[in-house]
């Protein structure tokens, strides 16, 4: 289990990121760079975050034909990210090609980034999935199907909600990563997320990593919010019972 919550850097510009990270002084963080930040700043944002000593999850959710994903992953591997993802809906061949590109692009002597696949977005409900994707099974069945497909393709784990983590663990084993966004403190605004969990319930469900954005980045005191979530994630809330 990764002990640090992964902070989703929900910003558009490098100065906004710098202002946010300066509040944490020299504390090494695990941060997520998503589409918004990457497309407006390019690979340079990853370089700067790595130079500051932070681990980086590059959340680009690749989904394309296998050859394109393979060649893209080869370039991403050279950027030095720690984790990257694809959409499991791209299929087993695409995911195998992604892993092949990642391994071939990793500089000699370096550890390849973790490669995980998105099952169903945490902003998706079962009704939405069945209506928009024409998938007739339950959301849990769809997530488990994608998790098993991802494991068969040789990837390291999946992105799922904490609500599915326990079942995925049972189906794939304890080494398979369950990276869970949609984390909220009890009683806080859920925003556009649908399948949410608290840091404590995510831990109890067997999540490997939690990803937290707005509850930290938009907090009045982001550092205090980060450490409150980190304490719950690590089980510190139990110590006070």
Short mmCIF file of C-alpha atoms in Angstrom, two decimals:
data_model
loop_
_atom_site.label_atom_id
_atom_site.label_comp_id
_atom_site.label_asym_id
_atom_site.label_seq_id
_atom_site.Cartn_x
_atom_site.Cartn_y
_atom_site.Cartn_z
CA UNK A 1 0.00 0.00 0.00
CA UNK A 2 1.34 3.44 -0.95
CA UNK A 3 1.29 5.41 2.32
CA UNK A 4 0.89 8.81 0.69
CA UNK A 5 -2.34 9.96 -0.94
CA UNK A 6 -1.70 10.83 -4.58
CA UNK A 7 -2.56 14.51 -5.03
CA UNK A 8 -4.33 15.29 -8.31
CA UNK A 9 -2.83 18.59 -9.48
CA UNK A 10 -6.05 20.10 -10.79
CA UNK A 11 -4.38 23.21 -12.21
CA UNK A 12 -3.78 24.70 -15.64
CA UNK A 13 -0.45 26.49 -15.31
CA UNK A 14 2.99 25.90 -13.87
CA UNK A 15 2.82 29.01 -11.61
CA UNK A 16 -0.38 27.62 -10.05
CA UNK A 17 1.36 24.29 -9.43
CA UNK A 18 4.44 25.97 -8.01
CA UNK A 19 2.34 28.10 -5.63
CA UNK A 20 0.52 25.00 -4.43
CA UNK A 21 3.61 22.85 -3.94
CA UNK A 22 5.55 25.62 -2.19
CA UNK A 23 3.14 25.24 0.73
CA UNK A 24 4.48 21.73 1.34
CA UNK A 25 8.08 23.02 1.54
CA UNK A 26 10.44 20.04 1.02
CA UNK A 27 7.95 17.23 1.68
CA UNK A 28 8.22 14.62 -1.11
CA UNK A 29 4.78 14.02 -2.58
CA UNK A 30 3.13 11.62 -5.02
CA UNK A 31 1.27 13.80 -7.51
CA UNK A 32 -1.00 13.18 -10.49
CA UNK A 33 -0.68 15.11 -13.73
CA UNK A 34 -3.90 14.92 -15.70
CA UNK A 35 -5.04 16.04 -19.11
CA UNK A 36 -5.66 19.66 -18.09
CA UNK A 37 -2.15 20.26 -16.80
CA UNK A 38 -0.28 18.13 -19.33
CA UNK A 39 -1.94 19.49 -22.47
CA UNK A 40 -1.32 23.09 -21.44
CA UNK A 41 2.28 22.63 -20.32
CA UNK A 42 3.64 19.57 -22.11
CA UNK A 43 6.27 17.10 -20.87
CA UNK A 44 8.15 19.94 -19.16
CA UNK A 45 5.73 19.80 -16.27
CA UNK A 46 6.78 16.20 -15.57
CA UNK A 47 10.46 17.12 -15.77
CA UNK A 48 10.02 19.93 -13.26
CA UNK A 49 8.05 17.80 -10.80
CA UNK A 50 10.67 15.05 -10.93
CA UNK A 51 13.43 17.59 -10.37
CA UNK A 52 11.59 18.69 -7.23
CA UNK A 53 11.73 15.11 -5.96
CA UNK A 54 8.07 14.17 -6.39
CA UNK A 55 6.71 10.87 -7.72
CA UNK A 56 4.47 11.39 -10.76
CA UNK A 57 1.37 9.51 -11.93
CA UNK A 58 0.76 10.66 -15.53
CA UNK A 59 -3.00 10.24 -15.96
CA UNK A 60 -3.45 10.42 -19.74
CA UNK A 61 -5.78 7.40 -20.08
CA UNK A 62 -4.48 6.32 -23.49
CA UNK A 63 -7.08 4.59 -25.70
CA UNK A 64 -6.15 4.11 -29.37
CA UNK A 65 -5.04 1.44 -31.80
CA UNK A 66 -2.27 -0.80 -30.40
CA UNK A 67 0.51 0.56 -32.63
CA UNK A 68 -0.19 4.16 -31.63
CA UNK A 69 -0.36 3.32 -27.94
CA UNK A 70 2.85 1.27 -28.14
CA UNK A 71 4.80 4.11 -29.75
CA UNK A 72 3.32 6.69 -27.38
CA UNK A 73 4.24 4.63 -24.34
CA UNK A 74 7.81 4.32 -25.57
CA UNK A 75 8.10 8.11 -25.48
CA UNK A 76 6.35 8.41 -22.13
CA UNK A 77 8.72 5.89 -20.54
CA UNK A 78 11.64 8.17 -21.34
CA UNK A 79 9.99 10.99 -19.37
CA UNK A 80 10.69 9.24 -16.06
CA UNK A 81 7.11 9.03 -14.78
CA UNK A 82 6.36 6.55 -12.01
CA UNK A 83 2.91 5.43 -13.17
CA UNK A 84 0.85 5.77 -16.35
CA UNK A 85 -2.53 4.47 -17.47
CA UNK A 86 -4.65 3.35 -20.40
CA UNK A 87 -8.34 2.53 -20.81
CA UNK A 88 -9.04 -1.19 -20.38
CA UNK A 89 -11.81 -0.74 -22.96
CA UNK A 90 -9.05 -0.51 -25.56
CA UNK A 91 -8.71 -4.28 -25.26
CA UNK A 92 -6.06 -6.84 -24.38
CA UNK A 93 -3.97 -6.29 -27.54
CA UNK A 94 -3.80 -2.55 -26.89
CA UNK A 95 -2.78 -3.07 -23.26
CA UNK A 96 -0.10 -5.60 -24.25
CA UNK A 97 1.21 -3.11 -26.81
CA UNK A 98 1.26 -0.41 -24.13
CA UNK A 99 3.39 -2.58 -21.86
CA UNK A 100 5.70 -3.46 -24.74
CA UNK A 101 6.23 0.21 -25.54
CA UNK A 102 6.78 1.10 -21.91
CA UNK A 103 9.41 -1.58 -21.41
CA UNK A 104 11.23 -0.76 -24.65
CA UNK A 105 11.31 2.96 -23.83
CA UNK A 106 12.53 2.68 -20.25
CA UNK A 107 16.20 3.71 -20.05
CA UNK A 108 18.59 0.89 -19.20
CA UNK A 109 18.97 0.47 -15.45
CA UNK A 110 15.74 2.31 -14.62
CA UNK A 111 12.61 0.76 -13.13
CA UNK A 112 9.73 0.74 -15.66
CA UNK A 113 6.72 2.84 -14.65
CA UNK A 114 3.71 1.04 -13.23
CA UNK A 115 1.09 0.54 -15.94
CA UNK A 116 -2.55 0.44 -14.89
CA UNK A 117 -5.88 0.48 -16.74
CA UNK A 118 -9.07 2.41 -16.11
CA UNK A 119 -12.07 0.11 -15.61
CA UNK A 120 -15.08 2.41 -15.25
CA UNK A 121 -14.61 6.09 -14.36
CA UNK A 122 -15.68 7.00 -10.82
CA UNK A 123 -17.96 9.63 -12.38
CA UNK A 124 -19.96 6.81 -14.02
CA UNK A 125 -22.99 5.13 -12.45
CA UNK A 126 -24.43 1.77 -13.43
CA UNK A 127 -27.35 3.51 -15.15
CA UNK A 128 -25.00 5.73 -17.15
CA UNK A 129 -22.84 2.75 -18.15
CA UNK A 130 -25.82 0.73 -19.33
CA UNK A 131 -27.40 3.66 -21.15
CA UNK A 132 -24.32 5.21 -22.79
CA UNK A 133 -22.07 2.17 -23.28
CA UNK A 134 -24.86 -0.36 -23.90
CA UNK A 135 -23.29 -2.70 -21.33
CA UNK A 136 -26.09 -4.82 -19.90
CA UNK A 137 -24.29 -6.40 -16.92
CA UNK A 138 -23.94 -4.72 -13.53
CA UNK A 139 -21.25 -2.10 -13.00
CA UNK A 140 -19.44 -4.47 -10.62
CA UNK A 141 -19.39 -7.20 -13.26
CA UNK A 142 -18.04 -4.78 -15.84
CA UNK A 143 -15.29 -3.57 -13.51
CA UNK A 144 -14.30 -7.13 -12.58
CA UNK A 145 -14.25 -8.12 -16.25
CA UNK A 146 -11.91 -5.26 -17.08
CA UNK A 147 -9.72 -6.01 -14.05
CA UNK A 148 -9.26 -9.65 -15.10
CA UNK A 149 -8.62 -8.58 -18.71
CA UNK A 150 -6.02 -6.10 -17.50
CA UNK A 151 -4.27 -8.74 -15.41
CA UNK A 152 -4.25 -11.18 -18.33
CA UNK A 153 -2.52 -8.50 -20.43
CA UNK A 154 0.29 -8.30 -17.89
CA UNK A 155 -0.41 -4.86 -16.44
CA UNK A 156 0.21 -3.90 -12.81
CA UNK A 157 -3.32 -2.99 -11.78
CA UNK A 158 -6.41 -0.94 -12.41
CA UNK A 159 -8.11 2.34 -11.64
CA UNK A 160 -11.43 1.62 -9.95
CA UNK A 161 -13.55 2.99 -7.15
CA UNK A 162 -12.88 1.85 -3.61
CA UNK A 163 -16.30 0.22 -3.72
CA UNK A 164 -14.94 -2.44 -6.07
CA UNK A 165 -11.45 -2.88 -4.56
CA UNK A 166 -12.31 -5.81 -2.29
CA UNK A 167 -13.90 -7.85 -5.09
CA UNK A 168 -11.00 -7.08 -7.43
CA UNK A 169 -8.54 -8.21 -4.75
CA UNK A 170 -10.40 -11.47 -4.37
CA UNK A 171 -10.41 -12.02 -8.13
CA UNK A 172 -6.83 -10.99 -8.93
CA UNK A 173 -4.71 -11.35 -5.77
CA UNK A 174 -3.06 -8.96 -3.37
CA UNK A 175 -0.21 -7.89 -5.67
CA UNK A 176 -2.58 -6.42 -8.27
CA UNK A 177 -2.90 -2.66 -7.72
CA UNK A 178 -6.26 -1.01 -7.06
CA UNK A 179 -5.77 2.74 -7.53
CA UNK A 180 -8.87 4.55 -6.31
CA UNK A 181 -9.92 8.13 -7.11
CA UNK A 182 -13.25 9.54 -5.89
CA UNK A 183 -11.98 9.95 -2.33
CA UNK A 184 -13.86 12.38 -0.12
CA UNK A 185 -13.92 13.17 3.59
CA UNK A 186 -17.25 12.38 5.25
CA UNK A 187 -19.80 15.13 4.62
CA UNK A 188 -17.72 16.99 2.01
CA UNK A 189 -18.86 18.05 -1.47
CA UNK A 190 -18.71 15.11 -3.93
CA UNK A 191 -18.62 17.30 -7.06
CA UNK A 192 -19.00 15.27 -10.26
CA UNK A 193 -17.93 12.00 -8.62
CA UNK A 194 -20.54 9.22 -8.27
CA UNK A 195 -18.74 6.24 -6.70
CA UNK A 196 -16.96 7.76 -3.71
CA UNK A 197 -15.37 6.56 -0.48
CA UNK A 198 -13.59 8.05 2.51
CA UNK A 199 -9.85 7.43 2.99
CA UNK A 200 -10.64 5.05 5.87
CA UNK A 201 -13.18 3.00 3.92
CA UNK A 202 -10.83 2.84 0.93
CA UNK A 203 -8.12 1.40 3.16
CA UNK A 204 -10.52 -1.11 4.70
CA UNK A 205 -11.69 -2.15 1.23
CA UNK A 206 -8.17 -3.04 0.17
CA UNK A 207 -7.28 -0.09 -2.06
CA UNK A 208 -3.57 0.11 -2.89
CA UNK A 209 -3.47 3.85 -3.53
CA UNK A 210 -5.92 6.71 -3.22
CA UNK A 211 -6.08 9.73 -5.51
CA UNK A 212 -7.37 12.98 -4.04
CA UNK A 213 -7.77 16.27 -5.89
CA UNK A 214 -10.20 19.02 -4.98
CA UNK A 215 -10.56 18.10 -1.27
CA UNK A 216 -6.87 19.08 -1.02
CA UNK A 217 -6.22 21.55 -3.84
CA UNK A 218 -9.32 23.65 -3.08
CA UNK A 219 -9.07 23.45 0.71
CA UNK A 220 -8.54 26.63 2.70
CA UNK A 221 -5.43 24.96 4.13
CA UNK A 222 -4.22 22.37 1.59
CA UNK A 223 -1.37 21.13 3.78
CA UNK A 224 -3.70 20.50 6.74
CA UNK A 225 -6.24 18.81 4.44
CA UNK A 226 -3.54 16.60 2.95
CA UNK A 227 -2.29 15.45 6.33
CA UNK A 228 -5.84 14.84 7.64
CA UNK A 229 -6.55 12.61 4.63
CA UNK A 230 -3.15 10.95 4.92
CA UNK A 231 -3.78 10.15 8.59
CA UNK A 232 -7.14 8.55 7.78
CA UNK A 233 -5.62 6.63 4.89
CA UNK A 234 -2.86 5.27 7.12
CA UNK A 235 -5.35 4.31 9.83
CA UNK A 236 -4.42 7.08 12.24
CA UNK A 237 -8.09 7.86 12.87
CA UNK A 238 -8.36 4.46 14.56
CA UNK A 239 -5.57 5.40 16.97
CA UNK A 240 -7.77 8.13 18.43
CA UNK A 241 -10.74 5.85 19.10
#
